[in-house]
Coordinates of C-alpha atoms and ligand atoms in Angstrom, one line a residue:
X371 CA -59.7 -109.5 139.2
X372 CA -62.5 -110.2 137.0
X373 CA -64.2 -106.6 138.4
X374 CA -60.9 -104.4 138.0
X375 CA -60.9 -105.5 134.3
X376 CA -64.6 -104.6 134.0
X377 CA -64.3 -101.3 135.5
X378 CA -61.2 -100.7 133.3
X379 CA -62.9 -101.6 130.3
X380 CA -65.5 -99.0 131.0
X381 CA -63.2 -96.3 132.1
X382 CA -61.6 -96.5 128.3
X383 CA -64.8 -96.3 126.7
X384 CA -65.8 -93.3 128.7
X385 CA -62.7 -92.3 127.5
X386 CA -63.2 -92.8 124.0
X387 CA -66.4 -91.7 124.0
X388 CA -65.2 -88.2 125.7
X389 CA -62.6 -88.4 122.4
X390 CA -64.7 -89.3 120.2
X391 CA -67.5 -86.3 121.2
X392 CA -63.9 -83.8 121.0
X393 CA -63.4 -85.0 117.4
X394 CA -64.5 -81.9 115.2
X395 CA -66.2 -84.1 112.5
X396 CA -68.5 -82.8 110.1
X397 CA -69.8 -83.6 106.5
X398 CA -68.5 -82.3 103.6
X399 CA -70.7 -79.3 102.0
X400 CA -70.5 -78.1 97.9
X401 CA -67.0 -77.7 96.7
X402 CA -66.7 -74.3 95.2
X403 CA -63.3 -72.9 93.3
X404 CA -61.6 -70.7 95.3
X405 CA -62.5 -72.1 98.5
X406 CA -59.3 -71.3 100.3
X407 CA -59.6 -67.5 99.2
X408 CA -60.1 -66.4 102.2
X409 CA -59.5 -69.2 104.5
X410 CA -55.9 -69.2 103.5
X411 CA -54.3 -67.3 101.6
X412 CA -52.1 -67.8 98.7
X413 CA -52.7 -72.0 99.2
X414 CA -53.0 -72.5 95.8
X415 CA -49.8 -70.7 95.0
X416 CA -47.9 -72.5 98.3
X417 CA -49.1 -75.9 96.5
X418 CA -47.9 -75.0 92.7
X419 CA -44.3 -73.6 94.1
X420 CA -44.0 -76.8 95.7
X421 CA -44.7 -78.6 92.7
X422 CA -42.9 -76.9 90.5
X423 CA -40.0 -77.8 92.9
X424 CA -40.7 -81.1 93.0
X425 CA -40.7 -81.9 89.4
X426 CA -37.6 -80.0 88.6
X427 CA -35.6 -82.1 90.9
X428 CA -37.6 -85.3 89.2
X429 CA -40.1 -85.0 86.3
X430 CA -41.8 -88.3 87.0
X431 CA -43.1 -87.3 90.4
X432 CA -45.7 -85.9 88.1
X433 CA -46.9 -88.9 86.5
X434 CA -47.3 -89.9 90.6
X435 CA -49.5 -87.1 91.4
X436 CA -51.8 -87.6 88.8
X437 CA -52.3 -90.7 88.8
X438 CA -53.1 -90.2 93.1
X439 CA -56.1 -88.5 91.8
X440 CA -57.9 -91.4 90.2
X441 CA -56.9 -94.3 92.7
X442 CA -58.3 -91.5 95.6
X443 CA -61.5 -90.3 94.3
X444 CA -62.3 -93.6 92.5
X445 CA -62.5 -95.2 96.2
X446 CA -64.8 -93.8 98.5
X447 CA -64.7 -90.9 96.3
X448 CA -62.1 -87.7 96.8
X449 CA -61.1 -88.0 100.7
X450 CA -57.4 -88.7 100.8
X451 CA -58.2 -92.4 101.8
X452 CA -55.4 -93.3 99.7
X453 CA -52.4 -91.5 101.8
X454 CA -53.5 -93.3 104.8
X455 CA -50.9 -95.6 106.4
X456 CA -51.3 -99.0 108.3
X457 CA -52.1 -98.4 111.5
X458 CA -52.6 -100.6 115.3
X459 CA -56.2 -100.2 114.3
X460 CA -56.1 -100.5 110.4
X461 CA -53.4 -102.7 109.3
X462 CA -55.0 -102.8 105.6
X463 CA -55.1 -99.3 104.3
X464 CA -55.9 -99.0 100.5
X465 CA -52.1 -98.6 100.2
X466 CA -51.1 -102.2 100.4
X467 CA -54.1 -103.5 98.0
X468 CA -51.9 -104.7 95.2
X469 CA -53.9 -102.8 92.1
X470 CA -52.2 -99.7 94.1
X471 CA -48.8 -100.9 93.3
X472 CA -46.3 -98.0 92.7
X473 CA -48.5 -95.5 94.0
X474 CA -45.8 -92.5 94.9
X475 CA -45.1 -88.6 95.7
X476 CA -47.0 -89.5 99.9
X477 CA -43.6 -87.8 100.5
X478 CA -44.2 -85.0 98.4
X479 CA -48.0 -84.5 99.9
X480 CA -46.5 -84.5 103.4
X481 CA -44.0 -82.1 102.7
X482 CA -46.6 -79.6 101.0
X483 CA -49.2 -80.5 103.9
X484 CA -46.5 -79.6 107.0
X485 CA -45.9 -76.0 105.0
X486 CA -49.3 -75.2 104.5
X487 CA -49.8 -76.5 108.5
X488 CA -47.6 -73.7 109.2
X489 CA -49.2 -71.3 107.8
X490 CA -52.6 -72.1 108.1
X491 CA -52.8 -74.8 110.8
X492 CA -56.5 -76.9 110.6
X493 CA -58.1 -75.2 107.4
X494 CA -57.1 -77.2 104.7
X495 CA -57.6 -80.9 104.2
X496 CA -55.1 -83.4 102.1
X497 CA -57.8 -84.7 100.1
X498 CA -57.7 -80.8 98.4
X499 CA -54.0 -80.7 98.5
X500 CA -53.9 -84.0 96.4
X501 CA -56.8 -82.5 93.6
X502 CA -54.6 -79.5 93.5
X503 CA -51.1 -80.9 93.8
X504 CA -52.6 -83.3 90.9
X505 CA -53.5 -80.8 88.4
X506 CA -50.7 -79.0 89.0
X507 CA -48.3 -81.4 87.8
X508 CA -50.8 -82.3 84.8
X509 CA -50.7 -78.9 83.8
X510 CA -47.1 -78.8 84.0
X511 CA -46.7 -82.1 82.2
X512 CA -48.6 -81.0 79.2
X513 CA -46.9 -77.1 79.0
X514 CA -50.2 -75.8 80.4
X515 CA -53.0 -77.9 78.0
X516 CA -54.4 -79.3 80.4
X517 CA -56.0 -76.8 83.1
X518 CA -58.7 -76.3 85.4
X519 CA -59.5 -74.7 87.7
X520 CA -60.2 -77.1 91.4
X521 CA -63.3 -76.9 92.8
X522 CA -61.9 -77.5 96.8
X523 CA -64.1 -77.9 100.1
X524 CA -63.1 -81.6 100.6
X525 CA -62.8 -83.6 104.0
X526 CA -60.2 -85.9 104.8
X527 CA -62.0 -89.3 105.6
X528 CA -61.6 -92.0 108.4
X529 CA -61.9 -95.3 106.6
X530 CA -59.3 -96.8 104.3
X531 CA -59.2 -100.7 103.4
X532 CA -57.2 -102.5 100.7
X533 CA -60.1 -104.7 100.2
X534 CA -62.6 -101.6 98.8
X535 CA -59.5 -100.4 96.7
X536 CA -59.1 -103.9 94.8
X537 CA -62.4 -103.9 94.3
X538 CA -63.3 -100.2 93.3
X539 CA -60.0 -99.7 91.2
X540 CA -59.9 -101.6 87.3
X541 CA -56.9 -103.8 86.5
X542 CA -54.5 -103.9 84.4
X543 CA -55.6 -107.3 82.6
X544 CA -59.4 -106.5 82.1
X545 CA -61.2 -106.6 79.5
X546 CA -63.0 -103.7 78.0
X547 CA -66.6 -104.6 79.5
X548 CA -65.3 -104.8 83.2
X549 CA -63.6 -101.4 82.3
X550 CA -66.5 -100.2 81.1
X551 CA -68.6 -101.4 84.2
X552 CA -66.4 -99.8 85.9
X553 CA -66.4 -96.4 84.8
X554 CA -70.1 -97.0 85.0
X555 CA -70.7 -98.0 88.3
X556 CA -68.8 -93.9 89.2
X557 CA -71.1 -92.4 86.1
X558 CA -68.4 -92.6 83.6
X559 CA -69.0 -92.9 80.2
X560 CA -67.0 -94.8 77.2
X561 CA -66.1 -91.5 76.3
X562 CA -64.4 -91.0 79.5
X563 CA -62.9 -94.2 79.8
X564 CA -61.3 -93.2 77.2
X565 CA -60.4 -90.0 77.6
X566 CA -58.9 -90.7 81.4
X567 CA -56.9 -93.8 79.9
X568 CA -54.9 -91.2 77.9
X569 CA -52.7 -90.3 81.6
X570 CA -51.1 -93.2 80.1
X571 CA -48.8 -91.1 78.1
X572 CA -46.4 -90.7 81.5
X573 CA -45.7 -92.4 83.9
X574 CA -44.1 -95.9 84.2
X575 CA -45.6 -99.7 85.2
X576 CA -44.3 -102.5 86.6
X577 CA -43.6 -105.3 84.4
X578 CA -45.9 -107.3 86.8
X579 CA -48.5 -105.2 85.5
X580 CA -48.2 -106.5 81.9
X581 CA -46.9 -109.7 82.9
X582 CA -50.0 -111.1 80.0
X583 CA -48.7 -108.9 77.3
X584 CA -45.1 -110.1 77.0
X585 CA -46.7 -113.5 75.2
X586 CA -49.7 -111.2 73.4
X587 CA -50.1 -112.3 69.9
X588 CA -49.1 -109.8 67.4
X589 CA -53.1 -109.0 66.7
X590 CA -52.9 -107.1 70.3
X591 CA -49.4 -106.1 70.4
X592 CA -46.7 -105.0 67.9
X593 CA -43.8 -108.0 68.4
X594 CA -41.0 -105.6 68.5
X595 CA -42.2 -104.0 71.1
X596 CA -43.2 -106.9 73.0
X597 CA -39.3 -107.8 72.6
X598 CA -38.4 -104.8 73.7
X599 CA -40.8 -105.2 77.1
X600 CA -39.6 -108.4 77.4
X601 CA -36.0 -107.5 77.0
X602 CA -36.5 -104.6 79.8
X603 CA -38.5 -107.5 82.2
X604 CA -36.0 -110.2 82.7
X605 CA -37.1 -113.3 84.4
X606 CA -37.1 -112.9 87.7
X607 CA -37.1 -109.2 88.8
X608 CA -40.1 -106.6 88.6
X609 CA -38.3 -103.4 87.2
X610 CA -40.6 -100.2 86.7
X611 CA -40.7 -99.6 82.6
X612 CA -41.8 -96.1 80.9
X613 CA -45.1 -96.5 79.3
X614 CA -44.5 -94.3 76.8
X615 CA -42.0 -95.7 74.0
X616 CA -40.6 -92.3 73.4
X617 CA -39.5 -91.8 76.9
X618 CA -37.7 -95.5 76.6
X619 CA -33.8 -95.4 76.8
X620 CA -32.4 -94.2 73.1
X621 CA -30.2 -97.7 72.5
X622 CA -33.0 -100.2 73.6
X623 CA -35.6 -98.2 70.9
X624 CA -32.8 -98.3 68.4
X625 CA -32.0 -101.8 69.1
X626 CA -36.2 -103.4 68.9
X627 CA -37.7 -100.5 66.7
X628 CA -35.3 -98.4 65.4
X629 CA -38.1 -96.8 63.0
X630 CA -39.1 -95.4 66.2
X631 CA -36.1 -93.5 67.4
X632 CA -37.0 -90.2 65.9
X633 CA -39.9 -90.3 68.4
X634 CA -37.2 -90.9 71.5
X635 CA -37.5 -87.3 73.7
X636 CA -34.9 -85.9 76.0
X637 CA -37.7 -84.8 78.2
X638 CA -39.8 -87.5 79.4
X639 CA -43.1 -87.9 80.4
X640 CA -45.5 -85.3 78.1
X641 CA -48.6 -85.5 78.9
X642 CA -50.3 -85.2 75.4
X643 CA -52.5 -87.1 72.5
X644 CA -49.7 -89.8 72.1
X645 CA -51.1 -92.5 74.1
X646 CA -54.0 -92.9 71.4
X647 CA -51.1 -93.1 68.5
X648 CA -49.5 -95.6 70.6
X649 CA -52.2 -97.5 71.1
X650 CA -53.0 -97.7 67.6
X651 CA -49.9 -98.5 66.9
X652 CA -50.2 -101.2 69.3
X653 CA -47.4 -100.2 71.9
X654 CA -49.1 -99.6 74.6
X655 CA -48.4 -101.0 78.0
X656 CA -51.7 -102.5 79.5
X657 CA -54.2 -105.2 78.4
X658 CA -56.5 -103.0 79.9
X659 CA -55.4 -100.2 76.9
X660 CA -55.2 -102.6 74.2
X661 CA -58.9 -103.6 75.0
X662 CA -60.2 -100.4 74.3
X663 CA -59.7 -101.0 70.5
X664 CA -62.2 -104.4 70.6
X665 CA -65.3 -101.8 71.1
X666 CA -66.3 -100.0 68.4
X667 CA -67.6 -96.7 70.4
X668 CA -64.8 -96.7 72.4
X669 CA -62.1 -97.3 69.5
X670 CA -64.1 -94.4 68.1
X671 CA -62.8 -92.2 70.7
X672 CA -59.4 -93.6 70.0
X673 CA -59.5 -92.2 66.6
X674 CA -61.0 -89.2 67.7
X675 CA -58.4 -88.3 70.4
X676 CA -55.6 -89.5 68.3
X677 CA -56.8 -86.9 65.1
X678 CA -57.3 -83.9 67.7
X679 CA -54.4 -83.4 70.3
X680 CA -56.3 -80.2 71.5
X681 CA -59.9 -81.5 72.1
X682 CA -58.1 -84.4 74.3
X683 CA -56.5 -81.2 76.5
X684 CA -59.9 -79.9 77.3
X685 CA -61.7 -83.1 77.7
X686 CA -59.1 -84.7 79.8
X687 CA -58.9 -81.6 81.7
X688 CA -63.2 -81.8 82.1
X689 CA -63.2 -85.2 82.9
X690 CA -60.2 -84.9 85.8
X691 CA -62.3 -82.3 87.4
X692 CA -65.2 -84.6 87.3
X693 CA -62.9 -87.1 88.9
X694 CA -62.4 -84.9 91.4
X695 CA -66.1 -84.0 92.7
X696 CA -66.6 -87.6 93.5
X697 CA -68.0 -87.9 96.8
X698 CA -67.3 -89.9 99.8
X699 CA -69.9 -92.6 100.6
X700 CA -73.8 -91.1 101.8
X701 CA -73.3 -89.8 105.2
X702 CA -69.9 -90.0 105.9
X703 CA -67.9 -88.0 108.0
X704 CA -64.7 -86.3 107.7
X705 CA -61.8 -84.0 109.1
X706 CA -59.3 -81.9 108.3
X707 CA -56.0 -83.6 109.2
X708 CA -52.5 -82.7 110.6
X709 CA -50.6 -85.4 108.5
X710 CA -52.3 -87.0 105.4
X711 CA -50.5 -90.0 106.5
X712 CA -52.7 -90.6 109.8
X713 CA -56.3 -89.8 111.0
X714 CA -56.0 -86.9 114.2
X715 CA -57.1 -89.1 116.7
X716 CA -56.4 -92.8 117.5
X717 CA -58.8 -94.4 120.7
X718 CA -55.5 -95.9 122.4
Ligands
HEM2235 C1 -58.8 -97.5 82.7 C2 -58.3 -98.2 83.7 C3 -56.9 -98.1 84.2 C4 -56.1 -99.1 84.5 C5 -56.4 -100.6 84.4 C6 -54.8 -98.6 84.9 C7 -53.7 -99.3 85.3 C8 -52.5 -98.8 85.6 C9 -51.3 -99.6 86.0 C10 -51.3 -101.1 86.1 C11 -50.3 -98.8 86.1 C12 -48.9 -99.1 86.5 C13 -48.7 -99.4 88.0 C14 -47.4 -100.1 88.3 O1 -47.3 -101.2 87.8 O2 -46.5 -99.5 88.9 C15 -50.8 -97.4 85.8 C16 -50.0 -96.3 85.9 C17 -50.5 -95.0 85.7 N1 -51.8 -94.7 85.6 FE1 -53.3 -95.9 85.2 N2 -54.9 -97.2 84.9 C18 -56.1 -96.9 84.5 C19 -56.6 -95.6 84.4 C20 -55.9 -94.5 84.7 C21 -56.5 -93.2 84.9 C22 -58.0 -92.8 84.8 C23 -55.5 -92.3 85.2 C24 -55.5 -90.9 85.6 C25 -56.4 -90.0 85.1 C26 -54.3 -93.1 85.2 C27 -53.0 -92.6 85.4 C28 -51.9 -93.3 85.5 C29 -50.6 -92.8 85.6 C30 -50.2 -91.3 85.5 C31 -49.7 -93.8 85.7 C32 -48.2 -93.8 85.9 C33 -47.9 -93.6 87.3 C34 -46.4 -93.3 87.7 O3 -45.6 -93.3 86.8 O4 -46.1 -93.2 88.9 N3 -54.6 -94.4 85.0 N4 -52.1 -97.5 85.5
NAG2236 C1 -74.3 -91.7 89.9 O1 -75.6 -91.1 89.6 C2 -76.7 -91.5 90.4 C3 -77.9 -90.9 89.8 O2 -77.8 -89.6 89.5 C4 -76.4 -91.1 91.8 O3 -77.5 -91.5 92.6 C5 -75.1 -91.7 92.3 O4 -74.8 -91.3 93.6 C6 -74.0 -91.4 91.4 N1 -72.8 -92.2 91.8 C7 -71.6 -91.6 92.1 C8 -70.5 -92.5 92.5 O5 -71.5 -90.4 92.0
NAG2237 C1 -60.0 -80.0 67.5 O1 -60.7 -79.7 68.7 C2 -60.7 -78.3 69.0 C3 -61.2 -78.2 70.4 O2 -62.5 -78.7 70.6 C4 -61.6 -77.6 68.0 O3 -61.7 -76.2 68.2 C5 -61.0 -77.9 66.6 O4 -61.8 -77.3 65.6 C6 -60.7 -79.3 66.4 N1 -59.9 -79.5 65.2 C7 -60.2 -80.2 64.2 C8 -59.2 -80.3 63.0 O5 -61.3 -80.8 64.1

């Protein structure tokens, strides 16, 4: 009995180690724009149709996409860790750390990744599709101000854990020192800090996620808008709130600042300047944006993105693509996968 076990024990790690050798693995070499030229043809195109799609049907997939570049490449830098799901042999993926909370558009990624399979099966790895997905929908957010070109050549990795996200990812109620820290410990600057924190102009947050600011004092937020977030966050439930005032429902601006209603948009979620008015305005969603106007270089740069809508396009758009060359740990390895849900092989 004992024996059988033994001998069946060594059988699967023959096995494994037989899958293991099968595993094309390699390291990731210098990203270079236009990559897929060649390799496959058209990608970029396949992935911006796609988008474009996607965002007709509902404009605040974009605010998703984006936002999937920085929890990615800010974690083990740009491998598609993020759109990893639990799994027999990694229950934990970065997914379920709770500073990931409302992360969106996996669907969207999948859908993109099984067309491109199609047509170029094995060549081109989700942690690309994500950058490029990503700065498609910021371009289209912003009616083209923000654009880059994507440096692509990225590798899907093998290791995802909640745990590194938490850690790795800022919060919503820090302080502008840990923020900065933060951005530091990636080679961010203030500058970029806050230059990045301006995405906050789309997109929406879960009231949970400004839980501190709904009893702010009025030094840190303006009160009528801390009504009005408390007004949209009853007691009790975790509804998903715009974090933009302008894209707030017409009655409820007309109802807590009505001086603000000339502001409300049909179209929501502009990615612009706006977020650096709002702030100073103080109607902004997140401690964590508030902050920013206690230091004096980095409420600098408030002022300074605020007064020039155009240099914050072009910055925003330098400082995603530096997002986006952040690399995976020394010496990792990495794939291209079939899914971007689920590393190609699993050892059982
Ligand atoms: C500076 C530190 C940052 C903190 C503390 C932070 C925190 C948050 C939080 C708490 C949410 C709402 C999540 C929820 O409750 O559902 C959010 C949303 C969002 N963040 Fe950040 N964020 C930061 C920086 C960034 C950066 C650098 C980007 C991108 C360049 C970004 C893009 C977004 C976008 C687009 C949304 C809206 C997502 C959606 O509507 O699906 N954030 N952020
Ligand atoms: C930051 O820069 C240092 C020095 O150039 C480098 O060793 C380190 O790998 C960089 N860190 C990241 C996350 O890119
Ligand atoms: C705003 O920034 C742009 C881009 O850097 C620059 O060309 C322009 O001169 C700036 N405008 C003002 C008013 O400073």
């Amino acid at each position: 009995m004992k024996l059988s076990a033994a001998v069946l024990l060594a059988l699967v790690a023959v096995q494994a180690a037989v899958l293991l050798a099968a595993v094309p693995s390699a390291q990731a070499g210098e990203l270079k724009v236009g990559y897929y030229g060649k390799k496959c043809k058209g990608l970029e195109n396949i992935v911006k149709w796609h988008v474009i799609k996607a965002l007709k049907a509902n404009r605040r997939v974009g605010a998703a996409l984006v936002r999937l570049i920085f929890h990615d490449c800010f974690v083990r830098g740009c491998d598609a860790s993020v759109l990893l799901d639990a799994s027999y042999d990694n229950p934990h993926p970065e997914k379920e750390a709770p500073v990931n909370i409302g992360l969106a558009a996996f669907d969207l990624l999948e859908e993109i990744k099984a067309d491109v399979e199609k047509r170029c099966p094995g060549v081109v790895s989700c942690a690309d599709l994500l950058i490029y997905a990503g700065r498609d929908a910021a371009s289209l957010l912003s009616n083209g101000h923000v654009h880059f070109d994507v440096p692509a050549g990225r590798l899907d990795g093998y290791v995802s854990k909640a745990d590194e996200a938490q850690a790795e990812l800022p919060d919503s109620t820090d302080d502008v020192q840990k923020l900065i820290a933060n951005f530091a410990r990636k080679n961010f600057t203030v500058e970029e800090l806050v230059i990045l924190s301006g995405a906050h102009s789309i997109g929406q947050g879960h009231c949970s996620s400004f839980t501190g600011r709904l009893s702010e004092p009025p030094t840190q937020i303006t009160p009528a808008y801390r009504d009005l977030l408390n007004y949209k966050c009853p007691k009790g439930y975790n509804p998903a709130v715009v974090n933009n005032v302008r894209d707030e429902d017409y009655g409820v601006v007309a109802r807590y600042m009505p001086g603000f209603t000339s502001r409300v948009r049909k179209v929501p979620d502009f990615l612009d300047n706006s977020y650096y008015h709002n702030n100073l305005a103080k109607i902004v969603t997140f401690h964590s944006d508030w902050t920013l106007l206690t230091h004096k270089e980095a409420l600098g740069h408030v002022h300074e993105y605020a007064d020039n809508g155009t240099l914050w396009d072009e910055d925003f758009s330098d400082s995603l693509v530096k997002l986006s060359k952040l690399p995976m740990p020394a010496g990792s390895k990495g794939e291209i996968r079939k899914k971007c849900s689920v590393i190609n092989h699993r050892l059982y």
